[in-house]
PDB file of C-alpha atoms and ligand atoms in Angstrom:
ATOM      1  CA  MET A  15      19.326-100.977  21.038  1.00 98.00           C
ATOM      2  CA  ARG A  16      20.203-102.040  17.513  1.00 98.00           C
ATOM      3  CA  PHE A  17      23.370-100.906  15.747  1.00 99.00           C
ATOM      4  CA  ASP A  18      24.141-101.325  12.053  1.00 99.00           C
ATOM      5  CA  VAL A  19      27.773-100.670  11.214  1.00 99.00           C
ATOM      6  CA  LEU A  20      28.904-100.135   7.616  1.00 99.00           C
ATOM      7  CA  THR A  21      32.591-100.821   7.157  1.00 99.00           C
ATOM      8  CA  ILE A  22      35.127-102.429   4.836  1.00 98.00           C
ATOM      9  CA  PHE A  23      36.739-104.065   7.902  1.00 98.00           C
ATOM     10  CA  PRO A  24      33.963-106.028   9.674  1.00 98.00           C
ATOM     11  CA  GLU A  25      36.607-107.976  11.609  1.00 98.00           C
ATOM     12  CA  ILE A  26      37.562-104.853  13.599  1.00 98.00           C
ATOM     13  CA  ILE A  27      33.995-104.428  14.851  1.00 98.00           C
ATOM     14  CA  ASN A  28      33.413-108.158  15.367  1.00 98.00           C
ATOM     15  CA  ALA A  29      36.576-108.547  17.444  1.00 98.00           C
ATOM     16  CA  TYR A  30      35.518-105.871  19.932  1.00 98.00           C
ATOM     17  CA  ILE A  31      31.902-106.912  20.333  1.00 98.00           C
ATOM     18  CA  SER A  32      32.748-110.575  20.881  1.00 98.00           C
ATOM     19  CA  VAL A  33      34.206-110.100  24.378  1.00 98.00           C
ATOM     20  CA  SER A  34      33.368-108.683  27.795  1.00 97.00           C
ATOM     21  CA  ILE A  35      30.350-106.463  28.457  1.00 97.00           C
ATOM     22  CA  MET A  36      29.458-106.025  24.775  1.00 98.00           C
ATOM     23  CA  LYS A  37      29.316-109.784  24.267  1.00 98.00           C
ATOM     24  CA  ARG A  38      27.186-110.244  27.386  1.00 97.00           C
ATOM     25  CA  ALA A  39      24.804-107.462  26.319  1.00 98.00           C
ATOM     26  CA  ILE A  40      24.408-109.086  22.890  1.00 98.00           C
ATOM     27  CA  ASP A  41      23.967-112.587  24.341  1.00 98.00           C
ATOM     28  CA  ARG A  42      21.262-111.253  26.650  1.00 97.00           C
ATOM     29  CA  GLY A  43      19.445-109.560  23.768  1.00 98.00           C
ATOM     30  CA  LEU A  44      19.889-106.039  25.160  1.00 98.00           C
ATOM     31  CA  VAL A  45      22.079-104.897  22.278  1.00 98.00           C
ATOM     32  CA  ASP A  46      22.050-106.113  18.701  1.00 98.00           C
ATOM     33  CA  VAL A  47      24.999-105.301  16.410  1.00 98.00           C
ATOM     34  CA  HIS A  48      24.769-105.961  12.664  1.00 98.00           C
ATOM     35  CA  VAL A  49      28.010-105.495  10.774  1.00 98.00           C
ATOM     36  CA  HIS A  50      27.760-104.914   7.019  1.00 98.00           C
ATOM     37  CA  ASN A  51      30.686-105.123   4.621  1.00 98.00           C
ATOM     38  CA  ILE A  52      30.355-102.185   2.221  1.00 98.00           C
ATOM     39  CA  ARG A  53      32.236-104.201  -0.423  1.00 98.00           C
ATOM     40  CA  ASP A  54      29.226-106.507  -0.617  1.00 98.00           C
ATOM     41  CA  TYR A  55      27.342-103.572  -2.140  1.00 98.00           C
ATOM     42  CA  THR A  56      29.741-102.927  -5.012  1.00 98.00           C
ATOM     43  CA  THR A  57      28.771-103.995  -8.539  1.00 97.00           C
ATOM     44  CA  ASP A  58      32.184-104.318 -10.263  1.00 97.00           C
ATOM     45  CA  LYS A  59      34.322-107.422 -10.261  1.00 97.00           C
ATOM     46  CA  HIS A  60      37.118-105.817  -8.207  1.00 97.00           C
ATOM     47  CA  ARG A  61      34.631-104.775  -5.489  1.00 98.00           C
ATOM     48  CA  GLN A  62      36.149-101.316  -5.517  1.00 98.00           C
ATOM     49  CA  VAL A  63      34.938 -98.849  -2.890  1.00 98.00           C
ATOM     50  CA  ASP A  64      37.394 -95.976  -3.532  1.00 98.00           C
ATOM     51  CA  ASP A  65      38.307 -93.760  -6.450  1.00 98.00           C
ATOM     52  CA  TYR A  66      40.449 -90.739  -7.336  1.00 98.00           C
ATOM     53  CA  PRO A  67      39.306 -87.316  -6.132  1.00 97.00           C
ATOM     54  CA  TYR A  68      37.855 -84.958  -8.725  1.00 98.00           C
ATOM     55  CA  GLY A  69      40.076 -81.900  -8.996  1.00 97.00           C
ATOM     56  CA  GLY A  70      43.191 -83.905  -8.197  1.00 97.00           C
ATOM     57  CA  GLY A  71      45.115 -84.198  -4.997  1.00 95.00           C
ATOM     58  CA  SER A  72      46.604 -87.022  -2.997  1.00 94.00           C
ATOM     59  CA  GLY A  73      44.786 -90.068  -1.702  1.00 97.00           C
ATOM     60  CA  MET A  74      41.534 -91.719  -2.597  1.00 98.00           C
ATOM     61  CA  VAL A  75      37.898 -90.995  -1.763  1.00 98.00           C
ATOM     62  CA  PHE A  76      35.268 -93.459  -0.554  1.00 98.00           C
ATOM     63  CA  LYS A  77      32.709 -93.812  -3.347  1.00 98.00           C
ATOM     64  CA  ALA A  78      29.101 -92.783  -2.678  1.00 98.00           C
ATOM     65  CA  GLU A  79      27.413 -95.590  -4.596  1.00 98.00           C
ATOM     66  CA  PRO A  80      28.226 -98.657  -2.452  1.00 98.00           C
ATOM     67  CA  ILE A  81      27.362 -96.672   0.700  1.00 98.00           C
ATOM     68  CA  PHE A  82      24.003 -95.582  -0.767  1.00 98.00           C
ATOM     69  CA  ARG A  83      23.267 -99.157  -1.839  1.00 98.00           C
ATOM     70  CA  ALA A  84      24.189-100.521   1.594  1.00 98.00           C
ATOM     71  CA  VAL A  85      22.041 -97.991   3.460  1.00 98.00           C
ATOM     72  CA  GLU A  86      19.067 -98.550   1.139  1.00 98.00           C
ATOM     73  CA  SER A  87      19.325-102.304   1.511  1.00 98.00           C
ATOM     74  CA  ILE A  88      19.544-102.111   5.328  1.00 98.00           C
ATOM     75  CA  GLU A  89      16.634 -99.677   5.542  1.00 98.00           C
ATOM     76  CA  ALA A  90      14.400-101.918   3.459  1.00 98.00           C
ATOM     77  CA  ASP A  91      13.278-103.546   6.725  1.00 98.00           C
ATOM     78  CA  GLY A  92      11.422-100.338   7.628  1.00 98.00           C
ATOM     79  CA  ILE A  93      13.192 -99.857  10.991  1.00 98.00           C
ATOM     80  CA  LYS A  94      13.707 -96.168  11.763  1.00 98.00           C
ATOM     81  CA  ARG A  95      17.383 -95.494  12.418  1.00 98.00           C
ATOM     82  CA  LEU A  96      19.507 -92.550  13.425  1.00 98.00           C
ATOM     83  CA  LYS A  97      22.079 -92.440  10.627  1.00 98.00           C
ATOM     84  CA  LEU A  98      25.573 -91.299  11.570  1.00 99.00           C
ATOM     85  CA  LEU A  99      28.639 -90.636   9.461  1.00 98.00           C
ATOM     86  CA  THR A 100      31.921 -90.796  11.385  1.00 98.00           C
ATOM     87  CA  SER A 101      34.006 -87.761  10.557  1.00 98.00           C
ATOM     88  CA  PRO A 102      36.654 -85.642  12.298  1.00 98.00           C
ATOM     89  CA  GLY A 103      34.570 -82.621  11.284  1.00 98.00           C
ATOM     90  CA  GLY A 104      31.372 -83.780  13.005  1.00 98.00           C
ATOM     91  CA  ARG A 105      29.725 -82.849  16.315  1.00 98.00           C
ATOM     92  CA  VAL A 106      32.016 -84.005  19.098  1.00 98.00           C
ATOM     93  CA  PHE A 107      30.741 -87.135  20.836  1.00 98.00           C
ATOM     94  CA  THR A 108      30.461 -86.686  24.616  1.00 97.00           C
ATOM     95  CA  GLN A 109      28.692 -88.436  27.471  1.00 96.00           C
ATOM     96  CA  ASP A 110      25.739 -86.065  26.942  1.00 96.00           C
ATOM     97  CA  VAL A 111      25.491 -87.139  23.293  1.00 98.00           C
ATOM     98  CA  ALA A 112      25.722 -90.811  24.346  1.00 98.00           C
ATOM     99  CA  ARG A 113      22.843 -90.196  26.781  1.00 97.00           C
ATOM    100  CA  GLU A 114      20.824 -88.430  24.090  1.00 98.00           C
ATOM    101  CA  TYR A 115      21.286 -91.344  21.645  1.00 98.00           C
ATOM    102  CA  ALA A 116      20.478 -93.986  24.289  1.00 98.00           C
ATOM    103  CA  LYS A 117      17.317 -92.152  25.306  1.00 98.00           C
ATOM    104  CA  SER A 118      15.920 -91.042  21.963  1.00 98.00           C
ATOM    105  CA  HIS A 119      16.741 -93.873  19.560  1.00 98.00           C
ATOM    106  CA  ARG A 120      16.108 -97.589  19.266  1.00 98.00           C
ATOM    107  CA  ALA A 121      18.379 -98.140  16.232  1.00 98.00           C
ATOM    108  CA  ILE A 122      21.563 -96.408  15.084  1.00 99.00           C
ATOM    109  CA  LEU A 123      23.357 -96.876  11.773  1.00 99.00           C
ATOM    110  CA  ILE A 124      27.022 -95.857  11.646  1.00 99.00           C
ATOM    111  CA  ILE A 125      29.067 -95.393   8.469  1.00 99.00           C
ATOM    112  CA  CYS A 126      32.814 -95.902   8.852  1.00 99.00           C
ATOM    113  CA  GLY A 127      34.797 -93.782   6.424  1.00 98.00           C
ATOM    114  CA  ARG A 128      38.298 -94.603   5.141  1.00 98.00           C
ATOM    115  CA  TYR A 129      40.891 -93.078   2.814  1.00 97.00           C
ATOM    116  CA  GLU A 130      40.753 -89.265   2.544  1.00 96.00           C
ATOM    117  CA  GLY A 131      37.104 -89.399   3.573  1.00 95.00           C
ATOM    118  CA  VAL A 132      33.806 -90.156   1.859  1.00 98.00           C
ATOM    119  CA  ASP A 133      32.186 -88.580  -1.197  1.00 98.00           C
ATOM    120  CA  GLU A 134      30.374 -85.458   0.016  1.00 98.00           C
ATOM    121  CA  ARG A 135      27.060 -86.697  -1.420  1.00 98.00           C
ATOM    122  CA  VAL A 136      26.831 -89.353   1.322  1.00 98.00           C
ATOM    123  CA  LYS A 137      25.933 -86.494   3.664  1.00 98.00           C
ATOM    124  CA  SER A 138      22.560 -86.206   1.907  1.00 98.00           C
ATOM    125  CA  ILE A 139      21.406 -89.530   3.407  1.00 98.00           C
ATOM    126  CA  ILE A 140      22.656 -89.182   6.984  1.00 98.00           C
ATOM    127  CA  ASP A 141      21.249 -87.401  10.038  1.00 98.00           C
ATOM    128  CA  GLU A 142      24.479 -86.337  11.671  1.00 98.00           C
ATOM    129  CA  GLU A 143      28.256 -86.282  11.270  1.00 98.00           C
ATOM    130  CA  ILE A 144      29.919 -87.367  14.479  1.00 98.00           C
ATOM    131  CA  SER A 145      33.535 -87.040  15.658  1.00 98.00           C
ATOM    132  CA  ILE A 146      35.134 -88.708  18.668  1.00 98.00           C
ATOM    133  CA  GLY A 147      37.682 -85.922  19.107  1.00 98.00           C
ATOM    134  CA  ASP A 148      39.966 -83.430  17.463  1.00 98.00           C
ATOM    135  CA  TYR A 149      42.420 -85.818  15.832  1.00 98.00           C
ATOM    136  CA  VAL A 150      42.417 -87.810  12.617  1.00 98.00           C
ATOM    137  CA  LEU A 151      42.071 -91.587  12.644  1.00 98.00           C
ATOM    138  CA  THR A 152      42.724 -93.909   9.714  1.00 98.00           C
ATOM    139  CA  GLY A 153      39.123 -95.046   9.593  1.00 98.00           C
ATOM    140  CA  GLY A 154      35.751 -94.737  11.301  1.00 98.00           C
ATOM    141  CA  GLU A 155      35.821 -98.189  12.938  1.00 99.00           C
ATOM    142  CA  LEU A 156      37.358 -97.026  16.222  1.00 98.00           C
ATOM    143  CA  ALA A 157      34.931 -94.111  16.307  1.00 99.00           C
ATOM    144  CA  SER A 158      31.930 -96.372  15.767  1.00 99.00           C
ATOM    145  CA  LEU A 159      33.106 -98.723  18.510  1.00 99.00           C
ATOM    146  CA  VAL A 160      33.485 -95.789  20.894  1.00 98.00           C
ATOM    147  CA  ILE A 161      29.895 -94.777  20.166  1.00 99.00           C
ATOM    148  CA  ILE A 162      28.526 -98.329  20.402  1.00 98.00           C
ATOM    149  CA  ASP A 163      30.324 -98.941  23.701  1.00 98.00           C
ATOM    150  CA  ALA A 164      29.398 -95.657  25.378  1.00 98.00           C
ATOM    151  CA  VAL A 165      25.739 -95.864  24.298  1.00 98.00           C
ATOM    152  CA  SER A 166      25.359 -99.561  25.156  1.00 98.00           C
ATOM    153  CA  ARG A 167      26.509 -99.149  28.762  1.00 97.00           C
ATOM    154  CA  LEU A 168      23.640 -96.676  29.228  1.00 97.00           C
ATOM    155  CA  ILE A 169      21.027 -99.243  28.165  1.00 97.00           C
ATOM    156  CA  PRO A 170      19.239-100.518  31.288  1.00 96.00           C
ATOM    157  CA  GLY A 171      20.557-103.937  32.285  1.00 96.00           C
ATOM    158  CA  VAL A 172      23.782-103.854  30.251  1.00 96.00           C
ATOM    159  CA  LEU A 173      25.991-103.200  33.257  1.00 95.00           C
ATOM    160  CA  GLY A 174      23.854-105.229  35.617  1.00 84.00           C
ATOM    161  CA  ASP A 175      24.265-102.632  38.351  1.00 71.00           C
ATOM    162  CA  GLU A 176      22.532 -99.392  37.317  1.00 64.00           C
ATOM    163  CA  ALA A 177      24.409 -97.439  39.996  1.00 61.00           C
ATOM    164  CA  SER A 178      27.611 -98.045  38.002  1.00 73.00           C
ATOM    165  CA  THR A 179      26.657 -95.447  35.400  1.00 79.00           C
ATOM    166  CA  GLU A 180      25.039 -93.088  37.895  1.00 78.00           C
ATOM    167  CA  GLU A 181      28.292 -92.508  39.746  1.00 78.00           C
ATOM    168  CA  GLU A 182      30.664 -92.520  36.802  1.00 83.00           C
ATOM    169  CA  SER A 183      32.614 -89.571  35.474  1.00 85.00           C
ATOM    170  CA  PHE A 184      30.407 -86.992  33.675  1.00 87.00           C
ATOM    171  CA  SER A 185      27.146 -88.503  35.019  1.00 82.00           C
ATOM    172  CA  ASP A 186      26.628 -85.466  37.273  1.00 89.00           C
ATOM    173  CA  GLY A 187      28.983 -83.190  35.371  1.00 93.00           C
ATOM    174  CA  LEU A 188      32.022 -84.064  37.518  1.00 97.00           C
ATOM    175  CA  LEU A 189      34.843 -86.568  37.172  1.00 97.00           C
ATOM    176  CA  GLU A 190      34.515 -89.630  39.369  1.00 95.00           C
ATOM    177  CA  TYR A 191      36.003 -89.726  42.891  1.00 96.00           C
ATOM    178  CA  PRO A 192      39.111 -91.908  43.513  1.00 97.00           C
ATOM    179  CA  GLN A 193      38.496 -95.642  43.929  1.00 97.00           C
ATOM    180  CA  TYR A 194      40.452 -98.152  46.042  1.00 98.00           C
ATOM    181  CA  THR A 195      40.308-101.892  46.626  1.00 98.00           C
ATOM    182  CA  ARG A 196      42.291-104.303  48.834  1.00 96.00           C
ATOM    183  CA  PRO A 197      44.896-104.265  50.302  1.00 98.00           C
ATOM    184  CA  ARG A 198      44.519-101.397  52.766  1.00 98.00           C
ATOM    185  CA  GLU A 199      48.172-100.538  52.307  1.00 98.00           C
ATOM    186  CA  PHE A 200      50.164-101.072  49.109  1.00 98.00           C
ATOM    187  CA  ARG A 201      53.853-100.087  48.844  1.00 98.00           C
ATOM    188  CA  GLY A 202      53.423 -97.528  51.582  1.00 98.00           C
ATOM    189  CA  MET A 203      50.274 -95.998  50.084  1.00 98.00           C
ATOM    190  CA  ARG A 204      47.301 -96.255  52.434  1.00 98.00           C
ATOM    191  CA  VAL A 205      43.613 -96.221  51.599  1.00 98.00           C
ATOM    192  CA  PRO A 206      42.048 -93.029  53.063  1.00 98.00           C
ATOM    193  CA  GLU A 207      40.780 -93.807  56.597  1.00 98.00           C
ATOM    194  CA  VAL A 208      37.323 -92.422  55.894  1.00 98.00           C
ATOM    195  CA  LEU A 209      36.657 -95.239  53.389  1.00 98.00           C
ATOM    196  CA  LEU A 210      37.322 -97.810  56.099  1.00 98.00           C
ATOM    197  CA  SER A 211      35.152 -96.019  58.681  1.00 97.00           C
ATOM    198  CA  GLY A 212      31.809 -97.517  57.672  1.00 97.00           C
ATOM    199  CA  ASN A 213      30.267 -94.052  58.132  1.00 98.00           C
ATOM    200  CA  HIS A 214      28.185 -93.665  54.971  1.00 98.00           C
ATOM    201  CA  GLN A 215      27.551 -89.969  55.412  1.00 98.00           C
ATOM    202  CA  MET A 216      31.287 -89.242  55.770  1.00 98.00           C
ATOM    203  CA  VAL A 217      32.117 -91.478  52.803  1.00 98.00           C
ATOM    204  CA  ARG A 218      29.523 -89.658  50.656  1.00 97.00           C
ATOM    205  CA  ARG A 219      30.918 -86.249  51.649  1.00 98.00           C
ATOM    206  CA  TRP A 220      34.516 -87.359  51.032  1.00 98.00           C
ATOM    207  CA  ARG A 221      33.616 -88.720  47.595  1.00 97.00           C
ATOM    208  CA  ARG A 222      31.833 -85.523  46.600  1.00 97.00           C
ATOM    209  CA  LYS A 223      34.761 -83.445  47.784  1.00 98.00           C
ATOM    210  CA  GLU A 224      37.320 -85.591  45.940  1.00 98.00           C
ATOM    211  CA  ALA A 225      35.202 -85.536  42.763  1.00 97.00           C
ATOM    212  CA  LEU A 226      35.185 -81.733  42.992  1.00 98.00           C
ATOM    213  CA  ARG A 227      38.935 -81.636  43.714  1.00 98.00           C
ATOM    214  CA  ARG A 228      39.776 -83.905  40.785  1.00 97.00           C
ATOM    215  CA  THR A 229      37.515 -81.972  38.403  1.00 97.00           C
ATOM    216  CA  LEU A 230      38.900 -78.604  39.539  1.00 97.00           C
ATOM    217  CA  LYS A 231      42.417 -79.871  38.965  1.00 97.00           C
ATOM    218  CA  GLN A 232      41.995 -81.870  35.752  1.00 97.00           C
ATOM    219  CA  ARG A 233      38.926 -80.416  34.007  1.00 97.00           C
ATOM    220  CA  PRO A 234      38.093 -76.996  35.477  1.00 96.00           C
ATOM    221  CA  ASP A 235      35.986 -76.279  32.364  1.00 96.00           C
ATOM    222  CA  LEU A 236      33.428 -78.848  33.584  1.00 96.00           C
ATOM    223  CA  ILE A 237      32.839 -77.059  36.897  1.00 95.00           C
ATOM    224  CA  GLU A 238      31.637 -73.967  35.058  1.00 93.00           C
ATOM    225  CA  LYS A 239      28.858 -75.989  33.431  1.00 93.00           C
ATOM    226  CA  ILE A 240      27.266 -77.481  36.565  1.00 94.00           C
ATOM    227  CA  GLU A 241      24.987 -76.044  39.200  1.00 95.00           C
ATOM    228  CA  LEU A 242      26.849 -76.118  42.514  1.00 96.00           C
ATOM    229  CA  THR A 243      24.963 -76.850  45.742  1.00 97.00           C
ATOM    230  CA  GLU A 244      25.630 -75.037  49.017  1.00 98.00           C
ATOM    231  CA  GLU A 245      27.609 -78.074  50.156  1.00 98.00           C
ATOM    232  CA  ASP A 246      29.679 -78.013  46.945  1.00 97.00           C
ATOM    233  CA  ARG A 247      30.601 -74.364  47.617  1.00 97.00           C
ATOM    234  CA  ARG A 248      31.675 -75.222  51.147  1.00 98.00           C
ATOM    235  CA  LEU A 249      33.727 -78.174  49.884  1.00 98.00           C
ATOM    236  CA  ILE A 250      35.401 -76.047  47.200  1.00 97.00           C
ATOM    237  CA  LYS A 251      36.314 -73.480  49.875  1.00 97.00           C
ATOM    238  CA  GLU A 252      37.938 -76.276  51.910  1.00 97.00           C
ATOM    239  CA  ILE A 253      39.779 -77.578  48.830  1.00 97.00           C
ATOM    240  CA  LYS A 254      41.092 -74.085  48.080  1.00 96.00           C
ATOM    241  CA  GLU A 255      42.449 -73.816  51.603  1.00 96.00           C
ATOM    242  CA  GLU A 256      44.149 -77.218  51.294  1.00 97.00           C
ATOM    243  CA  GLU A 257      45.627 -76.934  47.812  1.00 95.00           C
ATOM    244  CA  GLN A 258      48.547 -74.873  46.640  1.00 85.00           C
ATOM    245  CA  TRP A 259      47.769 -75.199  42.932  1.00 77.00           C
ATOM    246  CA  MET A 260      44.493 -73.274  43.299  1.00 78.00           C
TER     247      MET A 260
HETATM  248  N1  SAM B  14      40.702 -86.221   5.110  1.00 66.47           N
HETATM  249  C1  SAM B  14      39.776 -86.270   6.186  1.00 66.47           C
HETATM  250  C2  SAM B  14      39.779 -84.928   6.912  1.00 66.47           C
HETATM  251  O1  SAM B  14      40.797 -84.252   6.871  1.00 66.47           O
HETATM  252  O2  SAM B  14      38.771 -84.600   7.575  1.00 66.47           O
HETATM  253  C3  SAM B  14      40.137 -87.401   7.158  1.00 66.47           C
HETATM  254  C4  SAM B  14      39.772 -88.737   6.676  1.00 66.47           C
HETATM  255  S1  SAM B  14      40.190 -89.994   7.809  1.00 66.47           S
HETATM  256  C5  SAM B  14      41.829 -90.413   7.357  1.00 66.47           C
HETATM  257  C6  SAM B  14      39.288 -91.380   7.268  1.00 66.47           C
HETATM  258  C7  SAM B  14      38.003 -91.665   8.024  1.00 66.47           C
HETATM  259  O3  SAM B  14      38.298 -91.921   9.386  1.00 66.47           O
HETATM  260  C8  SAM B  14      36.983 -90.564   8.053  1.00 66.47           C
HETATM  261  O4  SAM B  14      36.211 -90.547   6.875  1.00 66.47           O
HETATM  262  C9  SAM B  14      36.162 -90.918   9.269  1.00 66.47           C
HETATM  263  O5  SAM B  14      35.211 -91.907   8.971  1.00 66.47           O
HETATM  264  C10 SAM B  14      37.201 -91.527  10.193  1.00 66.47           C
HETATM  265  N2  SAM B  14      37.697 -90.601  11.218  1.00 66.47           N
HETATM  266  C11 SAM B  14      38.921 -90.060  11.298  1.00 66.47           C
HETATM  267  N3  SAM B  14      39.064 -89.291  12.368  1.00 66.47           N
HETATM  268  C12 SAM B  14      37.890 -89.339  13.036  1.00 66.47           C
HETATM  269  C13 SAM B  14      37.392 -88.741  14.231  1.00 66.47           C
HETATM  270  N4  SAM B  14      38.156 -87.933  14.962  1.00 66.47           N
HETATM  271  N5  SAM B  14      36.134 -89.030  14.607  1.00 66.47           N
HETATM  272  C14 SAM B  14      35.349 -89.841  13.866  1.00 66.47           C
HETATM  273  N6  SAM B  14      35.759 -90.433  12.727  1.00 66.47           N
HETATM  274  C15 SAM B  14      37.002 -90.193  12.307  1.00 66.47           C
END
């Protein structure tokens, strides 16, 4: 997967992708991240990327011209890219969207806005506005890193162990079951016996039940969207008998 990020703060993107799993994925050639400084596409001597809003009002607006020039220059290589504009008003980015991007695209271009937002005319050259949640950030860099990270870990080979993404939260519509590592007992808190039993069938059932319990408690909206199996219904009945909050 190739990413092209357009930003006036390349150092934010470069810092994140130069460590951990992102760095390994790039070193192994599974992910390619190209960071472009939008200021390099200005034509005035002050390299200005913002200007006053027409109609008045507070703050500045990201100019359309340097963004157009940057996108046109990047696209001159003929690679077909999904073009995204980060925006709090866009479609909300979820694990399903990450899966859709990872599956259907080989290259993604992400524009990081700043100031009070970008000139509306930039929307004429993008495919989609994308938001990482209902809050307002100072710029699109964090949003683009969220997208790059979530999509990259779905690229085969990036995590090394494919099962890691298969069992994660949201992969089957539920939150992930609780995880434990050594020691068996820590400050009086014991690891559930079933996990020490070596009985794979019991461990599988316990994990499914705890994933259901956690989702029912923390994100009941997710349960309504999945197709429950007979076993799930039985487990939910058990959970309801055990829990007072239900
Ligand atoms: N005035 C704009 C509004 O009310 O919608 C907010 C602009 S925000 C301060 C500056 C930039 O940060 C945006 O252009 C966008 O690129 C990015 N941004 C802010 N919040 C975001 C979010 N929730 N998701 C994605 N990008 C966001």
